[in-house]
Amino acid sequence: MKQKGFVTECSDFIGRYWQIIIIVVAAIVFFTFIGYYILKNGRWGFYMKVQENDSYSAASAEVTNYTGKRAYLTFDDGPSENTMELLDILDEYDVKATFFVIGREEKYYDCYREIVERGHVLALHSYTHDYNKIYSSKDNFVKDIEELRKLLYDVTGVHAIYYRFPGGSANSVSKVPMSELVSYVEEQGLVYFDWNALNQDAVSDNLSPEKLVDNIMEDAKKHNDVVILMHDLKNRHTTIESLPLLIETLREEGYEILPIDENAPHVRHHII
Ligand code: ZN
């Protein structure tokens, strides 16, 4: 009996089953692509995954999926003597920002209201901002957040939902595991944000406006989505002075400047 050659057998096989072969190859290509996409973007790419190394420096934060260049100006620790001036500058440039505020005395209540009335985001930071107290127990942490939520609601009628942990979500001060506090915050329906760019105004109160902007842009060039940490504090007036240059520079670099909302990238230092 005549033996068929290997090549002939192969071409016979392909001739008979070519439709099935095409389907199998297409399926392999399709699932390889899907697998790659999931690995790259986290859980189905529905959220922004941010990773940061142990030093938690802004430079090492990485947002892994982008929809365009976006910058979020965030101000911690206010309100202060500077808040009204800060709001005027933002108005001048038609920019909306996010204020992670602390609990202040009655003379600052108008500042909380102005933040809301001028269309900015009033967000939670801490009532006391006393790290040792807040992070000494979960009870104290809960009490601090609750006190601030109540104050902001009583003064402005706003239920603030965005939150920033004092010292960030991966601080080394807390005696309570940060994962426990992160869970609590999420159970409360709050959404927390850290930062991946900063002007270093926490380090020194005498950096020039140009230097403050340079610090931010140095971090910003590593990211398409930039959450910028600045401080709204009495002795940080240079931060206010740097705002026009910062806004102009960000716009020149093609960043859209936005307040934090449900579409903002979850820039987070805490790794789940
Ligand atoms: Zn703070």
PDB file of C-alpha atoms and ligand atoms in Angstrom:
ATOM      1  CA  MET A   1       0.000   0.000   0.000  1.00  0.00           C
ATOM      2  CA  LYS A   2       1.286   3.382  -0.932  1.00  0.00           C
ATOM      3  CA  GLN A   3       2.389   5.418   2.086  1.00  0.00           C
ATOM      4  CA  LYS A   4       1.472   9.101   2.064  1.00  0.00           C
ATOM      5  CA  GLY A   5       4.313  11.526   2.778  1.00  0.00           C
ATOM      6  CA  PHE A   6       4.217  13.626   5.923  1.00  0.00           C
ATOM      7  CA  VAL A   7       3.773  16.863   3.967  1.00  0.00           C
ATOM      8  CA  THR A   8       0.872  15.376   2.008  1.00  0.00           C
ATOM      9  CA  GLU A   9      -0.773  14.183   5.223  1.00  0.00           C
ATOM     10  CA  CYS A  10      -0.411  17.625   6.748  1.00  0.00           C
ATOM     11  CA  SER A  11      -1.921  19.360   3.760  1.00  0.00           C
ATOM     12  CA  ASP A  12      -4.773  16.829   3.716  1.00  0.00           C
ATOM     13  CA  PHE A  13      -5.385  17.520   7.410  1.00  0.00           C
ATOM     14  CA  ILE A  14      -5.330  21.304   6.888  1.00  0.00           C
ATOM     15  CA  GLY A  15      -7.600  20.948   3.853  1.00  0.00           C
ATOM     16  CA  ARG A  16     -10.144  18.984   5.882  1.00  0.00           C
ATOM     17  CA  TYR A  17     -10.082  20.991   9.096  1.00  0.00           C
ATOM     18  CA  TRP A  18      -9.060  24.503   8.024  1.00  0.00           C
ATOM     19  CA  GLN A  19     -12.140  26.153   9.523  1.00  0.00           C
ATOM     20  CA  ILE A  20     -11.491  24.592  12.935  1.00  0.00           C
ATOM     21  CA  ILE A  21      -7.803  25.536  12.736  1.00  0.00           C
ATOM     22  CA  ILE A  22      -8.678  29.185  12.053  1.00  0.00           C
ATOM     23  CA  ILE A  23     -11.092  29.249  14.998  1.00  0.00           C
ATOM     24  CA  VAL A  24      -8.492  27.729  17.368  1.00  0.00           C
ATOM     25  CA  VAL A  25      -5.767  30.173  16.259  1.00  0.00           C
ATOM     26  CA  ALA A  26      -8.175  33.114  16.596  1.00  0.00           C
ATOM     27  CA  ALA A  27      -9.161  31.933  20.090  1.00  0.00           C
ATOM     28  CA  ILE A  28      -5.512  31.660  21.163  1.00  0.00           C
ATOM     29  CA  VAL A  29      -4.770  35.186  19.921  1.00  0.00           C
ATOM     30  CA  PHE A  30      -7.927  36.550  21.576  1.00  0.00           C
ATOM     31  CA  PHE A  31      -7.298  34.994  25.007  1.00  0.00           C
ATOM     32  CA  THR A  32      -3.630  35.951  24.939  1.00  0.00           C
ATOM     33  CA  PHE A  33      -4.653  39.551  24.366  1.00  0.00           C
ATOM     34  CA  ILE A  34      -7.295  39.466  27.122  1.00  0.00           C
ATOM     35  CA  GLY A  35      -4.830  37.884  29.559  1.00  0.00           C
ATOM     36  CA  TYR A  36      -2.250  40.545  28.827  1.00  0.00           C
ATOM     37  CA  TYR A  37      -4.823  43.299  29.298  1.00  0.00           C
ATOM     38  CA  ILE A  38      -5.955  41.961  32.683  1.00  0.00           C
ATOM     39  CA  LEU A  39      -2.385  41.584  33.935  1.00  0.00           C
ATOM     40  CA  LYS A  40      -1.515  45.058  32.791  1.00  0.00           C
ATOM     41  CA  ASN A  41      -4.543  46.898  34.101  1.00  0.00           C
ATOM     42  CA  GLY A  42      -5.549  45.020  37.232  1.00  0.00           C
ATOM     43  CA  ARG A  43      -9.071  43.794  37.829  1.00  0.00           C
ATOM     44  CA  TRP A  44     -10.504  44.067  34.277  1.00  0.00           C
ATOM     45  CA  GLY A  45      -8.995  47.515  33.983  1.00  0.00           C
ATOM     46  CA  PHE A  46     -11.947  49.068  35.792  1.00  0.00           C
ATOM     47  CA  TYR A  47      -9.768  50.901  38.251  1.00  0.00           C
ATOM     48  CA  MET A  48      -6.447  52.614  38.216  1.00  0.00           C
ATOM     49  CA  LYS A  49      -3.805  50.607  39.937  1.00  0.00           C
ATOM     50  CA  VAL A  50      -1.073  52.568  41.601  1.00  0.00           C
ATOM     51  CA  GLN A  51       1.976  51.039  43.073  1.00  0.00           C
ATOM     52  CA  GLU A  52       4.645  52.625  45.122  1.00  0.00           C
ATOM     53  CA  ASN A  53       7.778  51.293  46.692  1.00  0.00           C
ATOM     54  CA  ASP A  54       8.579  51.265  50.386  1.00  0.00           C
ATOM     55  CA  SER A  55       9.872  54.811  50.516  1.00  0.00           C
ATOM     56  CA  TYR A  56       6.475  56.128  49.408  1.00  0.00           C
ATOM     57  CA  SER A  57       8.108  58.973  47.582  1.00  0.00           C
ATOM     58  CA  ALA A  58       6.007  60.674  44.988  1.00  0.00           C
ATOM     59  CA  ALA A  59       8.535  59.858  42.314  1.00  0.00           C
ATOM     60  CA  SER A  60       7.923  56.143  42.616  1.00  0.00           C
ATOM     61  CA  ALA A  61       4.122  56.174  42.345  1.00  0.00           C
ATOM     62  CA  GLU A  62       2.913  54.799  39.062  1.00  0.00           C
ATOM     63  CA  VAL A  63      -0.490  55.013  37.436  1.00  0.00           C
ATOM     64  CA  THR A  64      -0.804  52.214  34.936  1.00  0.00           C
ATOM     65  CA  ASN A  65      -3.668  53.211  32.711  1.00  0.00           C
ATOM     66  CA  TYR A  66      -4.414  56.565  31.275  1.00  0.00           C
ATOM     67  CA  THR A  67      -7.186  58.376  29.562  1.00  0.00           C
ATOM     68  CA  GLY A  68      -5.283  61.621  28.987  1.00  0.00           C
ATOM     69  CA  LYS A  69      -3.167  64.054  30.956  1.00  0.00           C
ATOM     70  CA  ARG A  70      -4.970  65.159  34.085  1.00  0.00           C
ATOM     71  CA  ALA A  71      -3.757  67.164  37.073  1.00  0.00           C
ATOM     72  CA  TYR A  72      -5.529  67.405  40.404  1.00  0.00           C
ATOM     73  CA  LEU A  73      -4.569  70.270  42.699  1.00  0.00           C
ATOM     74  CA  THR A  74      -5.094  69.200  46.296  1.00  0.00           C
ATOM     75  CA  PHE A  75      -4.594  71.324  49.405  1.00  0.00           C
ATOM     76  CA  ASP A  76      -4.177  69.717  52.804  1.00  0.00           C
ATOM     77  CA  ASP A  77      -4.483  71.046  56.351  1.00  0.00           C
ATOM     78  CA  GLY A  78      -6.667  74.110  55.636  1.00  0.00           C
ATOM     79  CA  PRO A  79      -8.587  76.233  56.045  1.00  0.00           C
ATOM     80  CA  SER A  80      -6.107  78.954  56.943  1.00  0.00           C
ATOM     81  CA  GLU A  81      -5.513  82.680  56.708  1.00  0.00           C
ATOM     82  CA  ASN A  82      -4.570  82.026  53.078  1.00  0.00           C
ATOM     83  CA  THR A  83      -7.683  80.166  51.963  1.00  0.00           C
ATOM     84  CA  MET A  84      -9.646  83.147  50.625  1.00  0.00           C
ATOM     85  CA  GLU A  85      -6.681  84.387  48.594  1.00  0.00           C
ATOM     86  CA  LEU A  86      -6.131  80.885  47.289  1.00  0.00           C
ATOM     87  CA  LEU A  87      -9.776  80.676  46.211  1.00  0.00           C
ATOM     88  CA  ASP A  88      -9.511  84.028  44.425  1.00  0.00           C
ATOM     89  CA  ILE A  89      -6.516  82.837  42.403  1.00  0.00           C
ATOM     90  CA  LEU A  90      -8.318  79.619  41.460  1.00  0.00           C
ATOM     91  CA  ASP A  91     -11.337  81.693  40.357  1.00  0.00           C
ATOM     92  CA  GLU A  92      -9.114  83.923  38.287  1.00  0.00           C
ATOM     93  CA  TYR A  93      -7.868  80.881  36.379  1.00  0.00           C
ATOM     94  CA  ASP A  94     -11.225  79.122  36.401  1.00  0.00           C
ATOM     95  CA  VAL A  95      -9.689  76.104  38.105  1.00  0.00           C
ATOM     96  CA  LYS A  96     -11.469  73.789  40.546  1.00  0.00           C
ATOM     97  CA  ALA A  97      -9.404  72.121  43.245  1.00  0.00           C
ATOM     98  CA  THR A  98      -9.798  69.710  46.141  1.00  0.00           C
ATOM     99  CA  PHE A  99      -9.394  70.734  49.774  1.00  0.00           C
ATOM    100  CA  PHE A 100      -8.578  68.008  52.294  1.00  0.00           C
ATOM    101  CA  VAL A 101      -9.466  70.044  55.344  1.00  0.00           C
ATOM    102  CA  ILE A 102      -9.009  69.697  59.059  1.00  0.00           C
ATOM    103  CA  GLY A 103     -11.246  70.813  61.933  1.00  0.00           C
ATOM    104  CA  ARG A 104     -10.809  74.534  62.557  1.00  0.00           C
ATOM    105  CA  GLU A 105     -12.479  77.019  64.884  1.00  0.00           C
ATOM    106  CA  GLU A 106     -15.575  79.018  64.044  1.00  0.00           C
ATOM    107  CA  LYS A 107     -13.826  81.950  62.405  1.00  0.00           C
ATOM    108  CA  TYR A 108     -12.896  79.603  59.566  1.00  0.00           C
ATOM    109  CA  TYR A 109     -16.395  78.288  58.954  1.00  0.00           C
ATOM    110  CA  ASP A 110     -16.856  80.781  56.113  1.00  0.00           C
ATOM    111  CA  CYS A 111     -13.835  79.240  54.400  1.00  0.00           C
ATOM    112  CA  TYR A 112     -15.463  75.790  54.411  1.00  0.00           C
ATOM    113  CA  ARG A 113     -18.595  77.353  52.930  1.00  0.00           C
ATOM    114  CA  GLU A 114     -16.690  79.345  50.306  1.00  0.00           C
ATOM    115  CA  ILE A 115     -14.837  76.223  49.175  1.00  0.00           C
ATOM    116  CA  VAL A 116     -18.197  74.599  48.479  1.00  0.00           C
ATOM    117  CA  GLU A 117     -19.936  77.661  47.059  1.00  0.00           C
ATOM    118  CA  ARG A 118     -17.147  78.335  44.580  1.00  0.00           C
ATOM    119  CA  GLY A 119     -17.463  74.796  43.214  1.00  0.00           C
ATOM    120  CA  HIS A 120     -14.439  73.127  44.768  1.00  0.00           C
ATOM    121  CA  VAL A 121     -14.387  69.750  46.451  1.00  0.00           C
ATOM    122  CA  LEU A 122     -14.527  69.782  50.225  1.00  0.00           C
ATOM    123  CA  ALA A 123     -12.798  66.624  51.364  1.00  0.00           C
ATOM    124  CA  LEU A 124     -11.826  65.015  54.662  1.00  0.00           C
ATOM    125  CA  HIS A 125      -8.341  64.964  56.148  1.00  0.00           C
ATOM    126  CA  SER A 126      -8.529  64.946  59.939  1.00  0.00           C
ATOM    127  CA  TYR A 127     -10.331  66.755  62.734  1.00  0.00           C
ATOM    128  CA  THR A 128      -7.359  67.102  65.054  1.00  0.00           C
ATOM    129  CA  HIS A 129      -4.474  66.313  62.668  1.00  0.00           C
ATOM    130  CA  ASP A 130      -2.731  64.925  65.751  1.00  0.00           C
ATOM    131  CA  TYR A 131      -1.001  61.846  64.316  1.00  0.00           C
ATOM    132  CA  ASN A 132      -0.139  60.343  67.700  1.00  0.00           C
ATOM    133  CA  LYS A 133      -3.709  60.553  68.866  1.00  0.00           C
ATOM    134  CA  ILE A 134      -5.464  59.519  65.641  1.00  0.00           C
ATOM    135  CA  TYR A 135      -3.257  56.532  65.006  1.00  0.00           C
ATOM    136  CA  SER A 136      -3.041  55.321  68.618  1.00  0.00           C
ATOM    137  CA  SER A 137      -6.201  53.194  68.289  1.00  0.00           C
ATOM    138  CA  LYS A 138      -8.954  52.433  65.829  1.00  0.00           C
ATOM    139  CA  ASP A 139     -11.462  54.070  68.195  1.00  0.00           C
ATOM    140  CA  ASN A 140      -9.539  57.328  68.145  1.00  0.00           C
ATOM    141  CA  PHE A 141      -9.203  57.146  64.379  1.00  0.00           C
ATOM    142  CA  VAL A 142     -12.948  56.612  63.959  1.00  0.00           C
ATOM    143  CA  LYS A 143     -13.779  59.376  66.429  1.00  0.00           C
ATOM    144  CA  ASP A 144     -11.528  61.826  64.577  1.00  0.00           C
ATOM    145  CA  ILE A 145     -13.078  61.133  61.179  1.00  0.00           C
ATOM    146  CA  GLU A 146     -16.610  61.216  62.558  1.00  0.00           C
ATOM    147  CA  GLU A 147     -16.018  64.541  64.252  1.00  0.00           C
ATOM    148  CA  LEU A 148     -14.799  66.079  61.012  1.00  0.00           C
ATOM    149  CA  ARG A 149     -17.621  64.628  58.925  1.00  0.00           C
ATOM    150  CA  LYS A 150     -20.142  66.044  61.371  1.00  0.00           C
ATOM    151  CA  LEU A 151     -18.480  69.470  61.450  1.00  0.00           C
ATOM    152  CA  LEU A 152     -18.384  69.749  57.660  1.00  0.00           C
ATOM    153  CA  TYR A 153     -21.980  68.610  57.346  1.00  0.00           C
ATOM    154  CA  ASP A 154     -23.203  70.992  60.062  1.00  0.00           C
ATOM    155  CA  VAL A 155     -21.355  73.959  58.551  1.00  0.00           C
ATOM    156  CA  THR A 156     -21.886  73.338  54.828  1.00  0.00           C
ATOM    157  CA  GLY A 157     -24.568  70.670  54.455  1.00  0.00           C
ATOM    158  CA  VAL A 158     -22.096  68.607  52.443  1.00  0.00           C
ATOM    159  CA  HIS A 159     -21.458  64.926  53.061  1.00  0.00           C
ATOM    160  CA  ALA A 160     -17.768  64.814  52.218  1.00  0.00           C
ATOM    161  CA  ILE A 161     -16.819  61.485  50.638  1.00  0.00           C
ATOM    162  CA  TYR A 162     -13.191  61.910  49.621  1.00  0.00           C
ATOM    163  CA  TYR A 163     -10.567  61.319  52.238  1.00  0.00           C
ATOM    164  CA  ARG A 164      -6.821  61.638  52.701  1.00  0.00           C
ATOM    165  CA  PHE A 165      -5.072  59.863  55.547  1.00  0.00           C
ATOM    166  CA  PRO A 166      -2.853  62.187  57.587  1.00  0.00           C
ATOM    167  CA  GLY A 167       0.664  61.248  56.510  1.00  0.00           C
ATOM    168  CA  GLY A 168      -0.742  59.145  53.658  1.00  0.00           C
ATOM    169  CA  SER A 169      -2.250  55.669  53.561  1.00  0.00           C
ATOM    170  CA  ALA A 170       1.102  53.996  54.054  1.00  0.00           C
ATOM    171  CA  ASN A 171       2.433  56.077  56.925  1.00  0.00           C
ATOM    172  CA  SER A 172       4.670  54.436  59.490  1.00  0.00           C
ATOM    173  CA  VAL A 173       3.213  56.320  62.455  1.00  0.00           C
ATOM    174  CA  SER A 174       0.046  54.301  62.901  1.00  0.00           C
ATOM    175  CA  LYS A 175      -0.032  51.760  65.718  1.00  0.00           C
ATOM    176  CA  VAL A 176      -3.101  50.254  64.084  1.00  0.00           C
ATOM    177  CA  PRO A 177      -2.360  48.297  60.873  1.00  0.00           C
ATOM    178  CA  MET A 178      -3.146  50.638  57.989  1.00  0.00           C
ATOM    179  CA  SER A 179      -5.028  47.842  56.198  1.00  0.00           C
ATOM    180  CA  GLU A 180      -7.535  47.888  59.081  1.00  0.00           C
ATOM    181  CA  LEU A 181      -8.015  51.642  58.748  1.00  0.00           C
ATOM    182  CA  VAL A 182      -8.215  51.439  54.962  1.00  0.00           C
ATOM    183  CA  SER A 183     -10.983  48.833  55.346  1.00  0.00           C
ATOM    184  CA  TYR A 184     -12.835  51.029  57.794  1.00  0.00           C
ATOM    185  CA  VAL A 185     -12.646  54.026  55.457  1.00  0.00           C
ATOM    186  CA  GLU A 186     -13.942  51.945  52.555  1.00  0.00           C
ATOM    187  CA  GLU A 187     -16.737  50.427  54.637  1.00  0.00           C
ATOM    188  CA  GLN A 188     -17.862  53.963  55.330  1.00  0.00           C
ATOM    189  CA  GLY A 189     -18.200  54.555  51.609  1.00  0.00           C
ATOM    190  CA  LEU A 190     -15.299  56.994  51.615  1.00  0.00           C
ATOM    191  CA  VAL A 191     -12.778  57.068  48.782  1.00  0.00           C
ATOM    192  CA  TYR A 192      -9.216  57.858  49.762  1.00  0.00           C
ATOM    193  CA  PHE A 193      -6.465  59.510  47.781  1.00  0.00           C
ATOM    194  CA  ASP A 194      -2.756  59.913  48.304  1.00  0.00           C
ATOM    195  CA  TRP A 195      -0.538  61.812  45.866  1.00  0.00           C
ATOM    196  CA  ASN A 196       2.116  61.218  43.225  1.00  0.00           C
ATOM    197  CA  ALA A 197       3.512  64.737  42.972  1.00  0.00           C
ATOM    198  CA  LEU A 198       4.334  67.287  45.614  1.00  0.00           C
ATOM    199  CA  ASN A 199       5.837  70.742  45.853  1.00  0.00           C
ATOM    200  CA  GLN A 200       7.770  69.917  49.051  1.00  0.00           C
ATOM    201  CA  ASP A 201       6.136  72.772  50.953  1.00  0.00           C
ATOM    202  CA  ALA A 202       5.914  70.463  53.969  1.00  0.00           C
ATOM    203  CA  VAL A 203       9.688  70.231  54.057  1.00  0.00           C
ATOM    204  CA  SER A 204      10.406  73.948  54.133  1.00  0.00           C
ATOM    205  CA  ASP A 205       8.449  77.185  54.332  1.00  0.00           C
ATOM    206  CA  ASN A 206      10.929  79.251  52.363  1.00  0.00           C
ATOM    207  CA  LEU A 207      11.108  77.577  48.968  1.00  0.00           C
ATOM    208  CA  SER A 208      10.600  80.059  46.148  1.00  0.00           C
ATOM    209  CA  PRO A 209       7.445  79.795  44.021  1.00  0.00           C
ATOM    210  CA  GLU A 210       9.623  78.717  41.068  1.00  0.00           C
ATOM    211  CA  LYS A 211      11.221  75.956  43.112  1.00  0.00           C
ATOM    212  CA  LEU A 212       7.809  74.733  44.322  1.00  0.00           C
ATOM    213  CA  VAL A 213       6.579  74.486  40.734  1.00  0.00           C
ATOM    214  CA  ASP A 214       9.813  72.803  39.599  1.00  0.00           C
ATOM    215  CA  ASN A 215       9.379  70.164  42.311  1.00  0.00           C
ATOM    216  CA  ILE A 216       5.883  69.376  41.087  1.00  0.00           C
ATOM    217  CA  MET A 217       6.813  69.284  37.412  1.00  0.00           C
ATOM    218  CA  GLU A 218       9.734  66.985  38.178  1.00  0.00           C
ATOM    219  CA  ASP A 219       7.236  64.464  39.605  1.00  0.00           C
ATOM    220  CA  ALA A 220       4.546  65.285  37.041  1.00  0.00           C
ATOM    221  CA  LYS A 221       6.617  64.355  34.017  1.00  0.00           C
ATOM    222  CA  LYS A 222       6.550  60.735  35.211  1.00  0.00           C
ATOM    223  CA  HIS A 223       2.755  60.534  35.132  1.00  0.00           C
ATOM    224  CA  ASN A 224      -0.156  61.331  32.888  1.00  0.00           C
ATOM    225  CA  ASP A 225      -2.452  61.573  35.911  1.00  0.00           C
ATOM    226  CA  VAL A 226      -1.001  63.745  38.608  1.00  0.00           C
ATOM    227  CA  VAL A 227      -2.450  64.189  42.072  1.00  0.00           C
ATOM    228  CA  ILE A 228      -0.516  67.117  43.504  1.00  0.00           C
ATOM    229  CA  LEU A 229      -0.076  67.593  47.236  1.00  0.00           C
ATOM    230  CA  MET A 230       0.204  71.162  48.530  1.00  0.00           C
ATOM    231  CA  HIS A 231      -0.646  72.781  51.851  1.00  0.00           C
ATOM    232  CA  ASP A 232      -3.136  75.479  52.749  1.00  0.00           C
ATOM    233  CA  LEU A 233      -1.339  76.742  55.840  1.00  0.00           C
ATOM    234  CA  LYS A 234      -0.688  80.190  57.273  1.00  0.00           C
ATOM    235  CA  ASN A 235       3.094  79.934  56.948  1.00  0.00           C
ATOM    236  CA  ARG A 236       3.005  78.502  53.419  1.00  0.00           C
ATOM    237  CA  HIS A 237       2.200  81.672  51.530  1.00  0.00           C
ATOM    238  CA  THR A 238       4.737  80.844  48.829  1.00  0.00           C
ATOM    239  CA  THR A 239       2.474  77.954  47.840  1.00  0.00           C
ATOM    240  CA  ILE A 240      -0.263  80.481  47.096  1.00  0.00           C
ATOM    241  CA  GLU A 241       2.220  82.681  45.223  1.00  0.00           C
ATOM    242  CA  SER A 242       3.292  79.704  43.109  1.00  0.00           C
ATOM    243  CA  LEU A 243      -0.233  78.898  41.919  1.00  0.00           C
ATOM    244  CA  PRO A 244      -0.406  81.108  38.807  1.00  0.00           C
ATOM    245  CA  LEU A 245       2.901  79.720  37.538  1.00  0.00           C
ATOM    246  CA  LEU A 246       1.846  76.168  38.417  1.00  0.00           C
ATOM    247  CA  ILE A 247      -1.483  76.430  36.591  1.00  0.00           C
ATOM    248  CA  GLU A 248       0.114  78.033  33.542  1.00  0.00           C
ATOM    249  CA  THR A 249       2.887  75.434  33.440  1.00  0.00           C
ATOM    250  CA  LEU A 250       0.501  72.497  33.778  1.00  0.00           C
ATOM    251  CA  ARG A 251      -1.674  73.881  30.994  1.00  0.00           C
ATOM    252  CA  GLU A 252       1.332  74.428  28.752  1.00  0.00           C
ATOM    253  CA  GLU A 253       2.273  70.798  29.326  1.00  0.00           C
ATOM    254  CA  GLY A 254      -1.203  69.730  28.229  1.00  0.00           C
ATOM    255  CA  TYR A 255      -2.709  68.827  31.580  1.00  0.00           C
ATOM    256  CA  GLU A 256      -6.395  69.296  32.177  1.00  0.00           C
ATOM    257  CA  ILE A 257      -6.781  70.587  35.750  1.00  0.00           C
ATOM    258  CA  LEU A 258      -9.678  68.907  37.542  1.00  0.00           C
ATOM    259  CA  PRO A 259     -11.190  68.521  40.997  1.00  0.00           C
ATOM    260  CA  ILE A 260     -11.261  65.006  42.422  1.00  0.00           C
ATOM    261  CA  ASP A 261     -14.406  63.135  41.432  1.00  0.00           C
ATOM    262  CA  GLU A 262     -15.465  59.547  40.769  1.00  0.00           C
ATOM    263  CA  ASN A 263     -13.322  59.435  37.623  1.00  0.00           C
ATOM    264  CA  ALA A 264     -10.125  60.523  39.354  1.00  0.00           C
ATOM    265  CA  PRO A 265      -7.277  57.996  39.349  1.00  0.00           C
ATOM    266  CA  HIS A 266      -6.921  56.124  42.632  1.00  0.00           C
ATOM    267  CA  VAL A 267      -3.414  57.263  43.409  1.00  0.00           C
ATOM    268  CA  ARG A 268      -2.663  55.312  46.558  1.00  0.00           C
ATOM    269  CA  HIS A 269       0.419  54.412  48.550  1.00  0.00           C
ATOM    270  CA  HIS A 270      -1.163  51.595  50.520  1.00  0.00           C
ATOM    271  CA  ILE A 271      -0.688  48.287  48.746  1.00  0.00           C
ATOM    272  CA  ILE A 272      -3.518  45.817  49.266  1.00  0.00           C
TER     273      ILE A 272
HETATM  274 ZN    ZN B   1      -1.964  66.903  56.768  1.00  0.00          ZN
END
